[in-house]
Amino acid sequence: MARNPNDRLPQVETTCESLLNELQVIWDELGESDAEKDKMLLELEQECLNVYRRKVDQVNLYRAQLRQQIADSEAEIAAICSSMGERPVHTRQSPGFLKEQLKATSLKLEEMHKRKSERMNQFLEVLDQIQKISTEICPTEYDPSKFAIDGSDLSIRILEDLQRQLQSLQKEKSERLRQVMDHLNTLKKMCIVVGIDFKETIREVQPGLDQDKGSKNISNSTIESLASAIENMRKIKIERMQKLQDLATAMLELWNLMDTPNEEQQQFQKVTCNIAASEQEFTEPNALSMDYINYVEAEVLRLEQLKASKLKELVLRKKTELEEIRRRTHLVAEADEPEFSIDAVEAGATDASLVLEHMEAQLSTAKEEAFSRKDILERVEKWLAACEEETWLEDYNRDENRYSAGRGAHLTLKRAEKARALVSKIPAMVDTLENKVTAWEKERGTEFIYDGAPLLSMLEEYITVSQEKEQERKRQRDQKKLQGQLTAEKEVLYGSKPSPAKLQSFKKTHKTLTLSPSQRISLGAAATHTPKKAYEVGTVSSGTRGIDNAGLSEKSSSNATATAAFETSSPSEDVKDTTKAMRVSTPKSPRKVAADGTGEGDATEYSFEERRLVFYLSRKRDEGAL
Amino acid sequence: MSAATLPATGGRELSNPPSDGISNLRFSNHSDLLLVSSWDRSLRLYDAGADALKGEFAHAGPVLDCCFHDDSSGFSACSDHMVRRFVFGSGKEDILGRHDAPVRCVEYSYATGQVITGSWDKTLKCWDPRGASGPDHALVGTYPQPERVYSLSLVGHRLVVATAGRHVNVYDLRNMSQPEQRRESSLKYQTRCVRCYPNGTGFALSSVEGRVAMEFFDLSEAAQAKKYAFKCHRKSEAGRDTVYPVNAIAFHPIYGTFATGGCDGYVNVWDGNNKKRLYQYSKYPTSIAALSFSRDGRQLAVASSYTFEEGDISHEPDTIFVRNFAGRTQLRSSCLLLRFRFVLDV
């Protein structure tokens, strides 16, 4: 009760007393017995007690309710504490007033609720982050049930667990991000070298990756895609690199073959210096771009075309040379020799180098033959020259005006004289020639062909013709003699006259010789050509020459222009088979390969008083000691 | 009927309380004088009604018990092994006798006119206060006890002695040669206090374990069937009971109800016949060391004084409260009062 009952006490006491007095008075008047009075008093008491009891019960109930509330609150506090993994920290209030207790407990409960929700928020936050990062890392595998909050266990331990998980996820995320960035960087570098658009490439890998800003996708699929893109790019790079290196090799060979000047070579130094480089060494932008490779390829093509044209030239030259030799030696190309048309070579149908090789073979054969025929040919020329003189002489002899003195008459006379001497030698000449040819033919096992015709048969024919002519002459002489006789007789009888018929028949017989006019011409031409030539097969040229100079002597200045085209100032390289086909004769001084590969856990009982006395006495002793 | 808690007034606090623990207090049988023995080595005499310290008698050591002879003199049991008599007015003191160990209890038997003391020397001694001229003349007899005497109580000719080891001896004062009954406490723990019923049929015995046993002298089966024990002065929290020693028992001289005081700081008033607790006073500052009813039962003196049950710890200051005890007549009038209050207030 708010009011201090003692305040009202005197007042009420008075009322009570007066009432009692009144009662006493009434009783007296009534004449109530003591028993009756007592009974009434007892009744009064009972009634009061009942009222009192009811009130007390009510208050008691209230108290019980309060206690229950307190107990409930405390239970709830304990429950929250346990769910948060904490020990119930609350101290049981010293039995003060229940109302105060209730207030304190409510406050505490509120606080606990607040803390629980704070803790819950912490959990939610961490889980949210975990979810975010999990989704980033593995968009498909996120399992929400793994990350549900267990309301009954919100302890710090679990929270720390989750926080550790979050940390490891964050670490993983940053690791993946680093990977992705690494891959992107690698890819970028590769793209730069290969000349492919980087942004386009990564857009193909995954759209959105090419954005500079924004979070990058770090899922497994992205990382794998990037890795495979890098692999692809590497393959491309290697492909191109190999192609470029092949081109460079070809280029070097061609330079070597054709003695390309340094200034020209300098332009492609970049390519050739990387000839044996590894994939990683290609770092220059566009070093492996298609444009650049095409550019190099074009150059190689150009060089090859140059080489082809040079080859063609060479073939032609060789052909000319062969023809010349044949002409000089009055050889005719074998019927079964394959004809190499220049057109075919030009068209690429026939390999020029092959042709050249064949040419060389033919040339060497021809030269060898020429050498063996030399002697006979000389004799044949002499013989033919003699025959010509013979013919001239015959003509001269037929000329009735030969003795007429005219301009150069003495020369002709001289010539006739020489001719007669020469003609007289002809049979011997022929004979020797025949022998030589036969011997030659025996040795060689083949007929001596002169301008397509067997020489022996020519000689035979000549002999036959000569014999016929001789016979004719003899006959004519005989006839003449006879006629002379007759004439003489006639002269004696009539006088003399020359016969034109003999001259004409002689010319005819001479014309039946199988010498073609062209051959005769060639003979004449051959006669004028300087025969002295050094046919050197397999010349060892001083200085290192790339292309075979067999047949092209250093000394022959007439070929100077030809060789000049093939001069290579730089020594050759260790080149591949194409050079072998050209029959490289000289052992090359080994050139240093330009693009060498320099290229992280009592028993005795005492009462309180006895103990107190002991303590008392010891304290007294201590105080006494001081 | 559920026990009620009366409003929170502990009673009138006496001024000039002792400066150390209160070992016992007693109302006089003739007046409202209150005798208080204390560990501060003093024996004090108060006029409880007037809240006045009438006398203070110093001792050589802590005074463990006291009792009135009459309103002019009293006796003290001291830890210095002495039994003394004090004449309050003059302050004269003389030694009645001595034990071989601190004297724990002192009682005066009006029936025999003797002073009876119990000591930790395991003896009971009876003294004749009239022969107090010399130390040995007063001694009437020494009666060995099985163990150190912890508590004594008299009613009529009966004397109940409770010792350590839970021994209980019942003597007939007319024949002290040997105990009338040798008993063992029916409680399992150390005896704190023993008090005889005013009607002389038995005694109440309390232990350090928050329990009180109600015993009867009549050893017949019928009588023994009535004996019982009950738990009290306990605190239950979270399913566990904290038990407190019950230090004091005091019987209302008229009603036969009795009050118990424990180390929990509460005073409970019991109706022994109905086995009910009548009420509990609100908590006192510290342990209840002693209780005493006035001769008319209208007042109850409560010594709120730490009894060293937990050793040397800091504690509330020692105080004496004297409260009005609601007797039946008082109940009667207070019921009326309450009734009227209800009418007026509600």
mmCIF file of N, CA, C and O in Angstrom, chain A residues 1 3 5 8-9 12-13 15-16 19-20 38 41 44-45 47-49 51-53 55-57 60 63 92 95 97 604-613 615-616 619-620, chain B residues 2 4-6 20-21 39 41 62 79 102 104 120 148 150 164-166 190 192 208 235 237 245 247 266 306-309 312 332 335-342 344-345:
data_model
loop_
_atom_site.group_PDB
_atom_site.id
_atom_site.type_symbol
_atom_site.label_atom_id
_atom_site.label_comp_id
_atom_site.label_asym_id
_atom_site.label_seq_id
_atom_site.Cartn_x
_atom_site.Cartn_y
_atom_site.Cartn_z
ATOM 1 N N MET A 1 0.845 -1.197 0.000
ATOM 2 C CA MET A 1 0.000 0.000 0.000
ATOM 3 C C MET A 1 0.861 1.220 0.000
ATOM 4 O O MET A 1 1.871 1.265 0.696
ATOM 5 N N ARG A 3 0.226 4.263 0.895
ATOM 6 C CA ARG A 3 0.196 5.047 2.127
ATOM 7 C C ARG A 3 0.733 4.228 3.289
ATOM 8 O O ARG A 3 0.483 3.023 3.385
ATOM 9 N N PRO A 5 0.458 2.694 6.397
ATOM 10 C CA PRO A 5 -0.742 2.438 7.231
ATOM 11 C C PRO A 5 -0.675 3.118 8.609
ATOM 12 O O PRO A 5 -1.682 3.439 9.201
ATOM 13 N N ARG A 8 -2.640 6.326 9.129
ATOM 14 C CA ARG A 8 -4.073 6.339 9.390
ATOM 15 C C ARG A 8 -4.408 5.660 10.721
ATOM 16 O O ARG A 8 -5.530 5.603 11.139
ATOM 17 N N LEU A 9 -3.362 5.067 11.277
ATOM 18 C CA LEU A 9 -3.602 4.206 12.423
ATOM 19 C C LEU A 9 -4.394 4.870 13.558
ATOM 20 O O LEU A 9 -5.408 4.331 13.993
ATOM 21 N N VAL A 12 -8.040 5.367 12.502
ATOM 22 C CA VAL A 12 -8.820 4.138 12.422
ATOM 23 C C VAL A 12 -8.948 3.476 13.786
ATOM 24 O O VAL A 12 -9.977 2.911 14.126
ATOM 25 N N GLU A 13 -7.855 3.558 14.492
ATOM 26 C CA GLU A 13 -7.911 2.976 15.842
ATOM 27 C C GLU A 13 -9.041 3.581 16.651
ATOM 28 O O GLU A 13 -9.780 2.890 17.349
ATOM 29 N N THR A 15 -11.715 4.943 15.469
ATOM 30 C CA THR A 15 -12.986 4.443 14.952
ATOM 31 C C THR A 15 -13.241 3.035 15.477
ATOM 32 O O THR A 15 -14.340 2.694 15.905
ATOM 33 N N CYS A 16 -12.171 2.244 15.418
ATOM 34 C CA CYS A 16 -12.291 0.866 15.870
ATOM 35 C C CYS A 16 -12.688 0.811 17.333
ATOM 36 O O CYS A 16 -13.613 0.087 17.700
ATOM 37 N N LEU A 19 -16.126 1.867 17.801
ATOM 38 C CA LEU A 19 -17.038 0.828 17.338
ATOM 39 C C LEU A 19 -17.135 -0.272 18.393
ATOM 40 O O LEU A 19 -18.225 -0.765 18.705
ATOM 41 N N LEU A 20 -15.970 -0.664 18.861
ATOM 42 C CA LEU A 20 -15.961 -1.703 19.889
ATOM 43 C C LEU A 20 -16.752 -1.271 21.116
ATOM 44 O O LEU A 20 -17.531 -2.042 21.699
ATOM 45 N N ASP A 38 -18.432 -13.737 22.567
ATOM 46 C CA ASP A 38 -17.270 -14.429 21.993
ATOM 47 C C ASP A 38 -17.572 -14.953 20.613
ATOM 48 O O ASP A 38 -16.774 -14.835 19.678
ATOM 49 N N LEU A 41 -17.652 -12.208 18.207
ATOM 50 C CA LEU A 41 -16.281 -11.777 17.958
ATOM 51 C C LEU A 41 -15.565 -12.749 17.032
ATOM 52 O O LEU A 41 -14.846 -12.374 16.102
ATOM 53 N N LEU A 44 -16.810 -12.236 13.665
ATOM 54 C CA LEU A 44 -16.114 -11.049 13.147
ATOM 55 C C LEU A 44 -14.716 -11.411 12.650
ATOM 56 O O LEU A 44 -14.307 -11.081 11.533
ATOM 57 N N GLU A 45 -14.037 -12.072 13.543
ATOM 58 C CA GLU A 45 -12.673 -12.511 13.215
ATOM 59 C C GLU A 45 -12.641 -13.279 11.909
ATOM 60 O O GLU A 45 -11.832 -13.021 11.020
ATOM 61 N N GLU A 47 -14.814 -13.370 9.504
ATOM 62 C CA GLU A 47 -15.074 -12.538 8.333
ATOM 63 C C GLU A 47 -13.841 -11.760 7.944
ATOM 64 O O GLU A 47 -13.454 -11.688 6.778
ATOM 65 N N CYS A 48 -13.251 -11.168 8.988
ATOM 66 C CA CYS A 48 -12.020 -10.401 8.701
ATOM 67 C C CYS A 48 -10.958 -11.272 8.077
ATOM 68 O O CYS A 48 -10.316 -10.903 7.089
ATOM 69 N N LEU A 49 -10.826 -12.427 8.677
ATOM 70 C CA LEU A 49 -9.814 -13.350 8.149
ATOM 71 C C LEU A 49 -10.085 -13.661 6.693
ATOM 72 O O LEU A 49 -9.180 -13.694 5.862
ATOM 73 N N VAL A 51 -11.749 -11.898 4.501
ATOM 74 C CA VAL A 51 -11.398 -10.738 3.666
ATOM 75 C C VAL A 51 -9.890 -10.648 3.516
ATOM 76 O O VAL A 51 -9.361 -10.501 2.408
ATOM 77 N N TYR A 52 -9.296 -10.749 4.679
ATOM 78 C CA TYR A 52 -7.837 -10.678 4.688
ATOM 79 C C TYR A 52 -7.242 -11.721 3.753
ATOM 80 O O TYR A 52 -6.386 -11.465 2.941
ATOM 81 N N ARG A 53 -7.765 -12.937 3.916
ATOM 82 C CA ARG A 53 -7.288 -14.043 3.109
ATOM 83 C C ARG A 53 -7.444 -13.765 1.625
ATOM 84 O O ARG A 53 -6.523 -13.968 0.844
ATOM 85 N N LYS A 55 -7.686 -10.980 0.097
ATOM 86 C CA LYS A 55 -6.743 -9.973 -0.342
ATOM 87 C C LYS A 55 -5.342 -10.547 -0.438
ATOM 88 O O LYS A 55 -4.616 -10.330 -1.402
ATOM 89 N N VAL A 56 -5.043 -11.298 0.596
ATOM 90 C CA VAL A 56 -3.700 -11.892 0.600
ATOM 91 C C VAL A 56 -3.526 -12.826 -0.587
ATOM 92 O O VAL A 56 -2.491 -12.840 -1.252
ATOM 93 N N ASP A 57 -4.590 -13.601 -0.830
ATOM 94 C CA ASP A 57 -4.523 -14.508 -1.988
ATOM 95 C C ASP A 57 -4.281 -13.724 -3.270
ATOM 96 O O ASP A 57 -3.466 -14.111 -4.112
ATOM 97 N N ASN A 60 -0.892 -12.518 -3.352
ATOM 98 C CA ASN A 60 -0.006 -13.664 -3.552
ATOM 99 C C ASN A 60 0.024 -14.097 -5.005
ATOM 100 O O ASN A 60 1.068 -14.422 -5.557
ATOM 101 N N ARG A 63 1.990 -11.830 -6.850
ATOM 102 C CA ARG A 63 3.397 -12.135 -6.644
ATOM 103 C C ARG A 63 3.820 -13.338 -7.470
ATOM 104 O O ARG A 63 4.877 -13.355 -8.098
ATOM 105 N N ARG A 92 21.799 -13.988 -10.503
ATOM 106 C CA ARG A 92 20.509 -14.004 -9.816
ATOM 107 C C ARG A 92 20.462 -12.830 -8.853
ATOM 108 O O ARG A 92 21.342 -12.657 -8.035
ATOM 109 N N PRO A 95 17.713 -11.304 -3.501
ATOM 110 C CA PRO A 95 16.267 -11.131 -3.328
ATOM 111 C C PRO A 95 15.930 -9.724 -2.861
ATOM 112 O O PRO A 95 15.904 -9.442 -1.688
ATOM 113 N N PHE A 97 13.303 -6.513 -4.267
ATOM 114 C CA PHE A 97 11.877 -6.468 -4.535
ATOM 115 C C PHE A 97 11.603 -7.067 -5.890
ATOM 116 O O PHE A 97 12.338 -6.857 -6.840
ATOM 117 N N THR A 604 37.137 -33.955 12.356
ATOM 118 C CA THR A 604 36.426 -33.361 13.499
ATOM 119 C C THR A 604 35.525 -32.245 13.005
ATOM 120 O O THR A 604 35.915 -31.438 12.168
ATOM 121 N N GLU A 605 34.321 -32.225 13.587
ATOM 122 C CA GLU A 605 33.426 -31.142 13.204
ATOM 123 C C GLU A 605 33.604 -29.997 14.169
ATOM 124 O O GLU A 605 33.963 -30.188 15.334
ATOM 125 N N TYR A 606 33.339 -28.809 13.674
ATOM 126 C CA TYR A 606 33.402 -27.618 14.525
ATOM 127 C C TYR A 606 32.187 -26.781 14.273
ATOM 128 O O TYR A 606 31.699 -26.688 13.144
ATOM 129 N N SER A 607 31.751 -26.131 15.324
ATOM 130 C CA SER A 607 30.631 -25.221 15.124
ATOM 131 C C SER A 607 31.190 -23.887 14.665
ATOM 132 O O SER A 607 32.400 -23.643 14.739
ATOM 133 N N PHE A 608 30.296 -23.017 14.203
ATOM 134 C CA PHE A 608 30.711 -21.708 13.712
ATOM 135 C C PHE A 608 31.425 -20.938 14.807
ATOM 136 O O PHE A 608 32.410 -20.247 14.568
ATOM 137 N N GLU A 609 30.913 -21.110 16.015
ATOM 138 C CA GLU A 609 31.484 -20.345 17.125
ATOM 139 C C GLU A 609 32.910 -20.786 17.412
ATOM 140 O O GLU A 609 33.772 -19.957 17.706
ATOM 141 N N GLU A 610 33.137 -22.079 17.297
ATOM 142 C CA GLU A 610 34.497 -22.567 17.560
ATOM 143 C C GLU A 610 35.464 -21.984 16.547
ATOM 144 O O GLU A 610 36.546 -21.507 16.889
ATOM 145 N N ARG A 611 35.043 -22.007 15.288
ATOM 146 C CA ARG A 611 35.904 -21.464 14.235
ATOM 147 C C ARG A 611 36.109 -19.972 14.441
ATOM 148 O O ARG A 611 37.215 -19.460 14.258
ATOM 149 N N ARG A 612 35.064 -19.348 14.825
ATOM 150 C CA ARG A 612 35.156 -17.890 15.003
ATOM 151 C C ARG A 612 36.125 -17.557 16.127
ATOM 152 O O ARG A 612 36.904 -16.615 16.027
ATOM 153 N N LEU A 613 36.087 -18.346 17.177
ATOM 154 C CA LEU A 613 36.977 -18.080 18.289
ATOM 155 C C LEU A 613 38.425 -18.246 17.876
ATOM 156 O O LEU A 613 39.274 -17.456 18.243
ATOM 157 N N PHE A 615 39.663 -17.863 14.958
ATOM 158 C CA PHE A 615 40.016 -16.705 14.129
ATOM 159 C C PHE A 615 40.221 -15.476 15.010
ATOM 160 O O PHE A 615 41.167 -14.702 14.827
ATOM 161 N N TYR A 616 39.307 -15.302 15.949
ATOM 162 C CA TYR A 616 39.378 -14.155 16.854
ATOM 163 C C TYR A 616 40.706 -14.131 17.594
ATOM 164 O O TYR A 616 41.367 -13.105 17.681
ATOM 165 N N ARG A 619 43.699 -13.379 15.358
ATOM 166 C CA ARG A 619 43.749 -11.966 15.011
ATOM 167 C C ARG A 619 44.277 -11.147 16.179
ATOM 168 O O ARG A 619 45.069 -10.223 16.020
ATOM 169 N N LYS A 620 43.814 -11.549 17.353
ATOM 170 C CA LYS A 620 44.294 -10.850 18.542
ATOM 171 C C LYS A 620 45.792 -11.008 18.698
ATOM 172 O O LYS A 620 46.501 -10.078 19.052
ATOM 173 N N SER B 2 -2.152 -20.016 3.135
ATOM 174 C CA SER B 2 -0.783 -19.766 2.667
ATOM 175 C C SER B 2 -0.125 -18.756 3.585
ATOM 176 O O SER B 2 -0.778 -17.890 4.178
ATOM 177 N N ALA B 4 1.820 -15.757 4.885
ATOM 178 C CA ALA B 4 1.809 -14.359 4.460
ATOM 179 C C ALA B 4 3.114 -13.695 4.801
ATOM 180 O O ALA B 4 3.873 -14.183 5.645
ATOM 181 N N THR B 5 3.397 -12.630 4.110
ATOM 182 C CA THR B 5 4.584 -11.830 4.429
ATOM 183 C C THR B 5 4.108 -10.490 4.925
ATOM 184 O O THR B 5 3.367 -9.793 4.246
ATOM 185 N N LEU B 6 4.507 -10.199 6.140
ATOM 186 C CA LEU B 6 4.058 -8.935 6.706
ATOM 187 C C LEU B 6 4.862 -7.776 6.139
ATOM 188 O O LEU B 6 5.973 -7.986 5.615
ATOM 189 N N ASP B 20 30.526 -6.128 17.482
ATOM 190 C CA ASP B 20 30.900 -7.368 16.804
ATOM 191 C C ASP B 20 29.704 -8.305 16.901
ATOM 192 O O ASP B 20 28.631 -7.924 17.410
ATOM 193 N N GLY B 21 29.928 -9.545 16.445
ATOM 194 C CA GLY B 21 28.811 -10.465 16.373
ATOM 195 C C GLY B 21 28.061 -10.639 17.685
ATOM 196 O O GLY B 21 28.627 -10.575 18.774
ATOM 197 N N TRP B 39 30.489 -10.882 20.679
ATOM 198 C CA TRP B 39 31.883 -11.184 20.399
ATOM 199 C C TRP B 39 32.769 -9.973 20.596
ATOM 200 O O TRP B 39 33.988 -10.094 20.527
ATOM 201 N N ARG B 41 33.161 -8.790 23.276
ATOM 202 C CA ARG B 41 33.556 -9.025 24.666
ATOM 203 C C ARG B 41 32.665 -8.294 25.678
ATOM 204 O O ARG B 41 33.059 -8.074 26.822
ATOM 205 N N PRO B 62 35.379 -12.942 24.011
ATOM 206 C CA PRO B 62 34.014 -12.943 23.485
ATOM 207 C C PRO B 62 33.063 -13.673 24.418
ATOM 208 O O PRO B 62 33.404 -14.720 24.980
ATOM 209 N N SER B 79 34.219 -17.009 26.589
ATOM 210 C CA SER B 79 35.207 -17.859 25.939
ATOM 211 C C SER B 79 36.470 -17.987 26.754
ATOM 212 O O SER B 79 37.339 -18.796 26.432
ATOM 213 N N PRO B 102 36.160 -22.884 26.559
ATOM 214 C CA PRO B 102 35.140 -21.840 26.491
ATOM 215 C C PRO B 102 33.757 -22.369 26.875
ATOM 216 O O PRO B 102 33.392 -23.492 26.527
ATOM 217 N N ARG B 104 30.007 -22.373 26.442
ATOM 218 C CA ARG B 104 29.172 -22.069 25.286
ATOM 219 C C ARG B 104 27.759 -21.671 25.676
ATOM 220 O O ARG B 104 27.169 -20.786 25.065
ATOM 221 N N TRP B 120 32.704 -26.408 25.797
ATOM 222 C CA TRP B 120 33.393 -27.186 24.786
ATOM 223 C C TRP B 120 34.391 -28.134 25.414
ATOM 224 O O TRP B 120 35.075 -28.868 24.719
ATOM 225 N N ARG B 148 31.453 -31.818 22.700
ATOM 226 C CA ARG B 148 31.371 -30.425 23.102
ATOM 227 C C ARG B 148 29.919 -29.978 23.068
ATOM 228 O O ARG B 148 29.194 -30.340 22.128
ATOM 229 N N TYR B 150 26.872 -27.732 22.395
ATOM 230 C CA TYR B 150 26.558 -26.675 21.453
ATOM 231 C C TYR B 150 25.334 -25.887 21.866
ATOM 232 O O TYR B 150 25.226 -24.701 21.586
ATOM 233 N N ALA B 164 28.130 -31.629 19.946
ATOM 234 C CA ALA B 164 28.712 -31.977 18.644
ATOM 235 C C ALA B 164 28.500 -33.455 18.423
ATOM 236 O O ALA B 164 28.237 -34.195 19.381
ATOM 237 N N GLY B 165 28.595 -33.881 17.185
ATOM 238 C CA GLY B 165 28.395 -35.297 16.896
ATOM 239 C C GLY B 165 26.941 -35.697 16.987
ATOM 240 O O GLY B 165 26.617 -36.866 17.056
ATOM 241 N N ARG B 166 26.079 -34.660 17.012
ATOM 242 C CA ARG B 166 24.635 -34.866 16.966
ATOM 243 C C ARG B 166 24.088 -35.649 18.160
ATOM 244 O O ARG B 166 23.050 -36.313 18.066
ATOM 245 N N GLN B 190 24.936 -31.273 11.641
ATOM 246 C CA GLN B 190 25.328 -30.691 12.909
ATOM 247 C C GLN B 190 24.187 -29.915 13.535
ATOM 248 O O GLN B 190 23.512 -29.136 12.872
ATOM 249 N N ARG B 192 22.432 -27.065 15.554
ATOM 250 C CA ARG B 192 22.712 -25.674 15.824
ATOM 251 C C ARG B 192 22.069 -25.222 17.128
ATOM 252 O O ARG B 192 22.685 -24.520 17.920
ATOM 253 N N VAL B 208 22.388 -27.356 10.764
ATOM 254 C CA VAL B 208 23.012 -26.445 9.793
ATOM 255 C C VAL B 208 22.459 -26.670 8.386
ATOM 256 O O VAL B 208 22.820 -25.948 7.467
ATOM 257 N N LYS B 235 16.684 -21.860 0.055
ATOM 258 C CA LYS B 235 16.396 -21.063 -1.136
ATOM 259 C C LYS B 235 16.487 -22.020 -2.308
ATOM 260 O O LYS B 235 17.433 -22.786 -2.429
ATOM 261 N N GLU B 237 16.703 -22.305 -6.263
ATOM 262 C CA GLU B 237 16.890 -21.607 -7.542
ATOM 263 C C GLU B 237 17.465 -22.571 -8.557
ATOM 264 O O GLU B 237 18.397 -23.306 -8.284
ATOM 265 N N PRO B 245 21.960 -22.734 7.636
ATOM 266 C CA PRO B 245 21.849 -23.189 9.038
ATOM 267 C C PRO B 245 20.728 -22.422 9.746
ATOM 268 O O PRO B 245 20.518 -21.233 9.505
ATOM 269 N N ASN B 247 19.903 -21.007 13.015
ATOM 270 C CA ASN B 247 20.699 -20.666 14.199
ATOM 271 C C ASN B 247 19.885 -20.547 15.486
ATOM 272 O O ASN B 247 20.402 -20.787 16.581
ATOM 273 N N TYR B 266 16.250 -14.716 7.286
ATOM 274 C CA TYR B 266 14.793 -14.672 7.469
ATOM 275 C C TYR B 266 14.418 -15.211 8.839
ATOM 276 O O TYR B 266 15.089 -16.072 9.400
ATOM 277 N N TYR B 306 26.036 -11.508 11.630
ATOM 278 C CA TYR B 306 26.706 -12.561 10.865
ATOM 279 C C TYR B 306 27.283 -13.602 11.793
ATOM 280 O O TYR B 306 27.999 -13.286 12.734
ATOM 281 N N THR B 307 26.960 -14.891 11.547
ATOM 282 C CA THR B 307 27.336 -15.943 12.470
ATOM 283 C C THR B 307 28.567 -16.734 12.015
ATOM 284 O O THR B 307 28.801 -17.836 12.499
ATOM 285 N N PHE B 308 29.338 -16.170 11.129
ATOM 286 C CA PHE B 308 30.609 -16.780 10.758
ATOM 287 C C PHE B 308 30.448 -18.107 10.046
ATOM 288 O O PHE B 308 31.374 -18.937 10.022
ATOM 289 N N GLU B 309 29.291 -18.303 9.395
ATOM 290 C CA GLU B 309 29.084 -19.579 8.692
ATOM 291 C C GLU B 309 29.951 -19.690 7.447
ATOM 292 O O GLU B 309 30.221 -20.784 6.966
ATOM 293 N N ASP B 312 35.589 -15.717 7.618
ATOM 294 C CA ASP B 312 35.802 -14.287 7.766
ATOM 295 C C ASP B 312 35.505 -13.568 6.453
ATOM 296 O O ASP B 312 36.332 -13.529 5.543
ATOM 297 N N ARG B 332 -6.830 -9.913 16.311
ATOM 298 C CA ARG B 332 -8.234 -9.553 16.371
ATOM 299 C C ARG B 332 -8.434 -8.095 16.009
ATOM 300 O O ARG B 332 -9.179 -7.749 15.129
ATOM 301 N N CYS B 335 -7.307 -7.337 12.453
ATOM 302 C CA CYS B 335 -8.273 -7.785 11.461
ATOM 303 C C CYS B 335 -9.330 -6.732 11.270
ATOM 304 O O CYS B 335 -9.702 -6.396 10.153
ATOM 305 N N LEU B 336 -9.795 -6.251 12.368
ATOM 306 C CA LEU B 336 -10.798 -5.217 12.268
ATOM 307 C C LEU B 336 -10.245 -4.033 11.503
ATOM 308 O O LEU B 336 -10.877 -3.485 10.620
ATOM 309 N N LEU B 337 -9.060 -3.719 11.872
ATOM 310 C CA LEU B 337 -8.407 -2.587 11.226
ATOM 311 C C LEU B 337 -8.340 -2.802 9.725
ATOM 312 O O LEU B 337 -8.707 -1.954 8.938
ATOM 313 N N LEU B 338 -7.908 -3.958 9.393
ATOM 314 C CA LEU B 338 -7.769 -4.247 7.976
ATOM 315 C C LEU B 338 -9.114 -4.150 7.277
ATOM 316 O O LEU B 338 -9.242 -3.636 6.191
ATOM 317 N N ARG B 339 -10.118 -4.698 7.945
ATOM 318 C CA ARG B 339 -11.421 -4.698 7.331
ATOM 319 C C ARG B 339 -11.852 -3.292 6.999
ATOM 320 O O ARG B 339 -12.307 -2.995 5.919
ATOM 321 N N PHE B 340 -11.641 -2.470 7.965
ATOM 322 C CA PHE B 340 -12.061 -1.093 7.756
ATOM 323 C C PHE B 340 -11.219 -0.444 6.661
ATOM 324 O O PHE B 340 -11.691 0.335 5.874
ATOM 325 N N ARG B 341 -10.002 -0.815 6.656
ATOM 326 C CA ARG B 341 -9.116 -0.243 5.640
ATOM 327 C C ARG B 341 -9.596 -0.614 4.257
ATOM 328 O O ARG B 341 -9.635 0.182 3.344
ATOM 329 N N PHE B 342 -9.964 -1.866 4.105
ATOM 330 C CA PHE B 342 -10.476 -2.313 2.803
ATOM 331 C C PHE B 342 -11.649 -1.452 2.384
ATOM 332 O O PHE B 342 -11.743 -0.989 1.272
ATOM 333 N N LEU B 344 -12.511 1.383 3.270
ATOM 334 C CA LEU B 344 -12.167 2.777 2.988
ATOM 335 C C LEU B 344 -11.368 2.910 1.679
ATOM 336 O O LEU B 344 -11.610 3.780 0.860
ATOM 337 N N ASP B 345 -10.457 2.011 1.497
ATOM 338 C CA ASP B 345 -9.520 2.187 0.376
ATOM 339 C C ASP B 345 -10.050 1.685 -0.947
ATOM 340 O O ASP B 345 -9.812 2.279 -1.993
#
